[in-house]
Short mmCIF file of C-alpha atoms and ligand atoms in Angstrom, two decimals:
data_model
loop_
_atom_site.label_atom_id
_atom_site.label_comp_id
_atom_site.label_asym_id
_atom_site.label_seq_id
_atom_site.Cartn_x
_atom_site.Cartn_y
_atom_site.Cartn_z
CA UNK A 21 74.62 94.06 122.25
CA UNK A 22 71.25 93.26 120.45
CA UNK A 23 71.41 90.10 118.02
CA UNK A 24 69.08 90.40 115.42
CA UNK A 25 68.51 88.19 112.34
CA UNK A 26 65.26 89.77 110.57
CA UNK A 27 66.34 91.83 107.78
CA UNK A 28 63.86 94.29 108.28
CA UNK A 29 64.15 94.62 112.27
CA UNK A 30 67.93 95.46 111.14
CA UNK A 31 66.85 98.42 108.55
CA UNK A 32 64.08 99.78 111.55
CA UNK A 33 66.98 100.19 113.81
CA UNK A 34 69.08 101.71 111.43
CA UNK A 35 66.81 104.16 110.37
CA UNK A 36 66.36 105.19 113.85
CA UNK A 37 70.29 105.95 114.64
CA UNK A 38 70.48 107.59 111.47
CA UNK A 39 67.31 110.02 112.70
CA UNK A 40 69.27 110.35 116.16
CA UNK A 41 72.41 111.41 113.79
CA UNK A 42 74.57 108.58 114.53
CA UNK A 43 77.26 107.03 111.93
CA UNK A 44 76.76 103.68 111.39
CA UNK A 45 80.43 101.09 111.52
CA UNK A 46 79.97 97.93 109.67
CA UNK A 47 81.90 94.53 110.04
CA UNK A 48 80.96 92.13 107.85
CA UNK A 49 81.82 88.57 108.61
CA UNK A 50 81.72 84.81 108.51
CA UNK A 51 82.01 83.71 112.23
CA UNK A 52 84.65 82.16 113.89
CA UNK A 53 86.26 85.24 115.03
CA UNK A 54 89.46 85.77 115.97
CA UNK A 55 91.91 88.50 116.88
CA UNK A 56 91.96 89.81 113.23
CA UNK A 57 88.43 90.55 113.19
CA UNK A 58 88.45 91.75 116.62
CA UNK A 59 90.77 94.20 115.22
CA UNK A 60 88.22 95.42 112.62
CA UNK A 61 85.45 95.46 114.91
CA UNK A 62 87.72 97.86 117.47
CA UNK A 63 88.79 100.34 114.46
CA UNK A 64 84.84 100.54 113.25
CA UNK A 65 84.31 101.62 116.94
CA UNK A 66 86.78 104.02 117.20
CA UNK A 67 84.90 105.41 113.65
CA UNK A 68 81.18 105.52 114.22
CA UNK A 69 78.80 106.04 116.64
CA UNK A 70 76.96 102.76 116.05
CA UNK A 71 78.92 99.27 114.87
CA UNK A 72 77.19 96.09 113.53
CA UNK A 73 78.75 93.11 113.01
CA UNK A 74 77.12 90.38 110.39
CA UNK A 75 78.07 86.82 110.94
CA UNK A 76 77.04 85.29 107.38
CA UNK A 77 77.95 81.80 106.17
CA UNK A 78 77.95 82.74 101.81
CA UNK A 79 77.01 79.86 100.49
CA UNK A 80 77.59 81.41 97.05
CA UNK A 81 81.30 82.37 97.29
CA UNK A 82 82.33 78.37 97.82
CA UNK A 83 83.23 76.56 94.79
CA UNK A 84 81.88 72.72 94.35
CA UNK A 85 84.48 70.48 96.52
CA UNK A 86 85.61 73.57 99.16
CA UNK A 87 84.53 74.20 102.29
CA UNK A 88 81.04 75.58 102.86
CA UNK A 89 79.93 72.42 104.72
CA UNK A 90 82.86 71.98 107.01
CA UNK A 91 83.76 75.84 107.81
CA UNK A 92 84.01 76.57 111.57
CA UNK A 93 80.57 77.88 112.56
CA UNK A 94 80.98 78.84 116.38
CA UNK A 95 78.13 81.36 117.15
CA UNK A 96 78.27 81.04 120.91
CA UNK A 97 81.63 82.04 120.78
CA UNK A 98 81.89 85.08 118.38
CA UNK A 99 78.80 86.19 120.57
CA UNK A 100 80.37 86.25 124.07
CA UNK A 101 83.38 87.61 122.26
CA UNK A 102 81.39 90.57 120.86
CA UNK A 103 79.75 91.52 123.59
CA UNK A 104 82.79 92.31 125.38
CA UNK A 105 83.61 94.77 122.46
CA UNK A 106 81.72 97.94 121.71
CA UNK A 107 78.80 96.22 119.52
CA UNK A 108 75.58 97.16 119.13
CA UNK A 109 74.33 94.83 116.76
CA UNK A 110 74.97 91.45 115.41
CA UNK A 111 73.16 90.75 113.21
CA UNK A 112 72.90 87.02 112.13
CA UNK A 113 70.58 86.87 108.51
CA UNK A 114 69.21 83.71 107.70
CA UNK A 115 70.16 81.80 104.33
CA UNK A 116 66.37 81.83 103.28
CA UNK A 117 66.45 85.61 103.53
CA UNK A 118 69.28 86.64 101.83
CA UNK A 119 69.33 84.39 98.83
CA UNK A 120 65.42 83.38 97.54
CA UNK A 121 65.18 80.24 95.90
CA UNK A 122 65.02 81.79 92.53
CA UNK A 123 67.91 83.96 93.25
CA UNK A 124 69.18 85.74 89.71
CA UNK A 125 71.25 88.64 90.34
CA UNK A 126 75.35 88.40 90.14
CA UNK A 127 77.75 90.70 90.00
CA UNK A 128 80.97 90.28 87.89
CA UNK A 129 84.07 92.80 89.19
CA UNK A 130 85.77 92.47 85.95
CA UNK A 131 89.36 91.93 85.38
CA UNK A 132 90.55 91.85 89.45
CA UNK A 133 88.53 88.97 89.63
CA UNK A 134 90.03 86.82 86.91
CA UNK A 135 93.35 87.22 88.45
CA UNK A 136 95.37 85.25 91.23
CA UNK A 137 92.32 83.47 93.57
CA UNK A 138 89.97 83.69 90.90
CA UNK A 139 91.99 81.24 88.68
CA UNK A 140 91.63 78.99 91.05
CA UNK A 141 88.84 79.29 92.60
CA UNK A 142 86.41 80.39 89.89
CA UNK A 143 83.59 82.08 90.93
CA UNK A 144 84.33 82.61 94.63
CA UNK A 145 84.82 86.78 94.33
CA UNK A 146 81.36 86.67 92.19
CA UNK A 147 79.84 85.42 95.64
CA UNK A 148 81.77 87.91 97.65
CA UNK A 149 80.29 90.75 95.53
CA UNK A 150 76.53 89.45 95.39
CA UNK A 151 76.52 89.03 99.66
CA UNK A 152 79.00 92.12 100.56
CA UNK A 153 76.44 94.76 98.15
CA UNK A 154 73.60 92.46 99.57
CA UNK A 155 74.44 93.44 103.01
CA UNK A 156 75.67 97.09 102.06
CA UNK A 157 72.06 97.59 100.90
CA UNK A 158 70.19 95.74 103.99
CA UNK A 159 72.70 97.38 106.61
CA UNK A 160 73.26 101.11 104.36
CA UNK A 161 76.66 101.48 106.57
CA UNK A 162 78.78 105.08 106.29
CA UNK A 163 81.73 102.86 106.37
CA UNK A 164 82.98 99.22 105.77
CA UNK A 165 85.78 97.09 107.84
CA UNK A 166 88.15 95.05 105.94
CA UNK A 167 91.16 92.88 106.23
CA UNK A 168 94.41 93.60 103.95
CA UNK A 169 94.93 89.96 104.59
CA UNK A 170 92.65 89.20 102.18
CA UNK A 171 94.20 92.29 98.95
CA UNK A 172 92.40 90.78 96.68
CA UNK A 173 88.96 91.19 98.19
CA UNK A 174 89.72 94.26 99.10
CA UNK A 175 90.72 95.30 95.92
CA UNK A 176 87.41 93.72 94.17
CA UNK A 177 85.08 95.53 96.82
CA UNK A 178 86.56 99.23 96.53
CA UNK A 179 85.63 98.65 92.61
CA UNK A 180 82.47 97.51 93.45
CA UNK A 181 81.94 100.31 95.57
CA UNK A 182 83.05 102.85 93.07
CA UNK A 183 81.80 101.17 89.96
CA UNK A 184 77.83 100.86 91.74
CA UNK A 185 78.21 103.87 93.63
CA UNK A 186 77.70 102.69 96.97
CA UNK A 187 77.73 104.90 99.88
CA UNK A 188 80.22 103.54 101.86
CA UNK A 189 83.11 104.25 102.90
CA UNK A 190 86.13 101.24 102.41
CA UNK A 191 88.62 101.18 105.55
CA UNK A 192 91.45 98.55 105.54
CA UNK A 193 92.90 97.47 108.75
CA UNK A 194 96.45 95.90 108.46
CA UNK A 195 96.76 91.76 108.63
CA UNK A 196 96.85 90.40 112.26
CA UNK A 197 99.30 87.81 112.59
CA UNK A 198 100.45 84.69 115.22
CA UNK A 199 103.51 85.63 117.40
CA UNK A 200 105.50 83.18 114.59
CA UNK A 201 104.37 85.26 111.64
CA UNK A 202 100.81 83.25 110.52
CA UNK A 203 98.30 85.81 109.61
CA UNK A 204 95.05 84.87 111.52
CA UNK A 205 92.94 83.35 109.68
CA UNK A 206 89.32 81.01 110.50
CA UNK A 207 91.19 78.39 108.18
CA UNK A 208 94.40 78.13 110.49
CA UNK A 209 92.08 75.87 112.58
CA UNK A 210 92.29 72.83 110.06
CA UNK A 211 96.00 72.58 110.02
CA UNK A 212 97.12 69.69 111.59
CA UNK A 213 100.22 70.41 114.85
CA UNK A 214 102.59 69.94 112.20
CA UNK A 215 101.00 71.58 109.23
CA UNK A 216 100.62 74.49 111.69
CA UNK A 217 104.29 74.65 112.76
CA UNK A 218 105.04 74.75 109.21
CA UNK A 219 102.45 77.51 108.18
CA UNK A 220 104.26 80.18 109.34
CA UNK A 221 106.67 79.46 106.44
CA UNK A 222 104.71 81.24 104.20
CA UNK A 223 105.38 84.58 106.07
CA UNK A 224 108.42 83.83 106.61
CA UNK A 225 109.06 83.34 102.71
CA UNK A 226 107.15 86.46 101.80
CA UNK A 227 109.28 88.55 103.68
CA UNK A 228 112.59 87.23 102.09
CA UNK A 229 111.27 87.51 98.76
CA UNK A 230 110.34 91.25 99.39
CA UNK A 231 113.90 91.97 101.16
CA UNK A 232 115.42 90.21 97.79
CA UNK A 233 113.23 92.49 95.39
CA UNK A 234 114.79 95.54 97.94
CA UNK A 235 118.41 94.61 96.06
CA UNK A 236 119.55 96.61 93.17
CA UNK A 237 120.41 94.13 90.44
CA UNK A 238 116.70 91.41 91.92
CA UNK A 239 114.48 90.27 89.09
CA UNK A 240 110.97 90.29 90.18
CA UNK A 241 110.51 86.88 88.15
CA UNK A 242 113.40 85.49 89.00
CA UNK A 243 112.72 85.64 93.11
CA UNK A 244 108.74 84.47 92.29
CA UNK A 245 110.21 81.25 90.84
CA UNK A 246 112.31 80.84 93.89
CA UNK A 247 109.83 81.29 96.28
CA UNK A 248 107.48 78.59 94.47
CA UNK A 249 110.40 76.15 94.39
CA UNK A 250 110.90 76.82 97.82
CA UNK A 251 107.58 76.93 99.14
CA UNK A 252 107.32 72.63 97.46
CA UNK A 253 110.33 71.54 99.39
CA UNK A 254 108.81 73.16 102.34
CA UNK A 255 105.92 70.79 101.72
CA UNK A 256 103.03 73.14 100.50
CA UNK A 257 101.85 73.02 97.40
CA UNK A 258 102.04 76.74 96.36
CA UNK A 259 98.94 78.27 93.91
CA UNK A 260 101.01 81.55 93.30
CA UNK A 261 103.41 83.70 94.66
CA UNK A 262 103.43 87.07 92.70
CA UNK A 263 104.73 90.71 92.83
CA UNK A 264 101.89 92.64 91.73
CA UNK A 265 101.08 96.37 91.19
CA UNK A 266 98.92 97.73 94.34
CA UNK A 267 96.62 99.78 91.90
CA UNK A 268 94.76 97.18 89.87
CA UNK A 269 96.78 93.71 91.21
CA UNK A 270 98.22 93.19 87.73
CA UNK A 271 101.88 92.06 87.56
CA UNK A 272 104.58 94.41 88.50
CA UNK A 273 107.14 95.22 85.76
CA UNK A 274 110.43 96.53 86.83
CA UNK A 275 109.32 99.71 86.74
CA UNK A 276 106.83 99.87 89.23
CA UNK A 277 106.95 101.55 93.20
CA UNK A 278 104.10 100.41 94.58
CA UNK A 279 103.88 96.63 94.79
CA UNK A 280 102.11 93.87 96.70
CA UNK A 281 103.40 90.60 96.94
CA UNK A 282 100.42 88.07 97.25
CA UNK A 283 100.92 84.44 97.32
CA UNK A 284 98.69 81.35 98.10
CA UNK A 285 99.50 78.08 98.92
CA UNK A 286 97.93 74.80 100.01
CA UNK A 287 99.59 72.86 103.21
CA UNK A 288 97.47 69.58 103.04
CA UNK A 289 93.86 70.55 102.50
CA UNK A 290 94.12 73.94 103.45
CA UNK A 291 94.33 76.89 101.71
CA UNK A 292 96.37 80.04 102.87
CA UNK A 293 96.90 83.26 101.67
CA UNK A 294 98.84 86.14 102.59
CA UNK A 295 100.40 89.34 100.99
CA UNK A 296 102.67 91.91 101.60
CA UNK A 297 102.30 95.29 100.96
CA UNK A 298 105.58 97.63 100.01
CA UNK A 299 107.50 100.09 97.83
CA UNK A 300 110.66 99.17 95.88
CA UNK A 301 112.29 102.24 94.44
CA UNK A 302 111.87 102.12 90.69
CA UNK A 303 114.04 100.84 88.16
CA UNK A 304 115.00 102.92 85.06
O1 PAF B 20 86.13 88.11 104.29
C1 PAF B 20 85.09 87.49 104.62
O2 PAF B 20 84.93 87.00 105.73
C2 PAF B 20 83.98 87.30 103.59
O3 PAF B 20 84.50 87.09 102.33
C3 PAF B 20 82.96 88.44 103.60
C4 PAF B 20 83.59 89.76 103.18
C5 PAF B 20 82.35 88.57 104.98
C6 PAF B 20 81.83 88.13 102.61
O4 PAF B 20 81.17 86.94 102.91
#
């Protein structure tokens, strides 16, 4: 596995697979890898010929007061555990190189963007659009690793991708979770022992709430309030917890098969998010 950090060392060696007729598998990243991404980075070699693997710290999709400063940057680690996966590349841009002082470009994914994380944490999918079609244009991938563990940036990047016409194809690996339930995430690391026994709560709660929505005479509303309630006497303090439509992550009516059940909560200072993905047979 080569790391490389110069944009333009990155593009020569793409250019050269791409000559020798190899697909190119992209994983983008922020570091602190764990199983989940591990996942990713096995699927994109199963897919292509060639895999790279960016670890990028984006400043730009952390709000004021969150954690850009503090999030778990553990190089070494992600390194070794790359190289024992089929990698070629990691590449590792510096801050200075993707984002020039007088940066001016953004990129607004209308609508999905304003909904559910975006409330809350305004501006954060505006920085995960800038740096993901930053690094689709520096790396020029044939396809694209994501988590469903993170729906809503999923969601927000297939538009992107279909809206600017990107190249790339979007693959979505399923959520890779703790024997207790927690979906992996970089963030489980800040939980304190007992935040962390508690975590898997969430999960736990997500999967009631979709078994309850499975029951004839459930209201969709009716179970989201319950969860909530039951998410603050489990000590977290919940963001949202909502049944929404798969297609365009806007709520689910009654009527709708295809549903996702995405929820975020706080447990101290952290922030976790999950979802579940399912189909309820439609109400008439
Ligand atoms: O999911 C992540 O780790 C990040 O949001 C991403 C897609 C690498 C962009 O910085």
């Amino acid at each position: 596995m080569l790391t490389v950090s110069s944009i333009a060392d990155l593009r020569t060696l793409v250019k050269k697979w791409r000559r020798e007729g190899d697909r190119v598998a992209f994983v983008p990243t922020m570091g602190n890898l764990h199983a989940g991404h591990l996942k990713l980075v096995d699927e994109a070699s199963k897919a292509a010929e060639r895999v790279i693997v960016s670890i990028f710290v984006n400043p730009s999709q952390f709000g004021p007061g969150e954690d850009f400063a503090s999030y778990p940057r553990t190089e070494d680690d992600d390194a070794k555990a790359l190289a024992s996966c089929s990698v070629d590349v990691l590449f590792l841009p510096k801050a200075d190189a993707m984002y020039a002082e007088d940066h001016g470009t953004s990129i607004t994914v209308d609508k999905l963007s304003a909904l559910h994380c975006g409330l809350s944490r305004p501006g954060h999918f505006a920085g995960v659009a800038i740096v993901v079609a930053k690094l689709f244009n520096i790396v020029q991938p044939d396809m694209a690793f994501f988590g469903e563990k993170d729906f809503q940036q999923l969601a927000i990047i297939r538009r992107l991708v279909r809206d600017l016409n990107f190249d790339v194809e979007i693959k979505s690996v399923a959520t890779v979770r703790e024997a207790d339930g927690l979906a992996m995430s970089s963030r489980n690391n800040y939980l304190s022992s007992e935040q962390r026994k508690c975590a898997p709560e969430l999960y736990r709660l997500l999967c009631s709430a979709r078994d309850k929505a499975q029951k004839p005479e459930s209201q969709l509303g009716e179970i989201q309030r319950e969860a909530i309630t039951t998410l603050k006497s489990l000590g977290f303090e919940p963001d949202y917890v909502s049944f929404c439509r798969t297609s365009d992550l806007e709520p689910a009516s009654e009527q709708d098969s295809e549903l996702v059940l995405l929820a975020a909560a706080k447990l101290g200072k952290t922030r976790l998010i999950d979802n579940l993905i399912f189909s309820r047979y439609a109400r008439h």
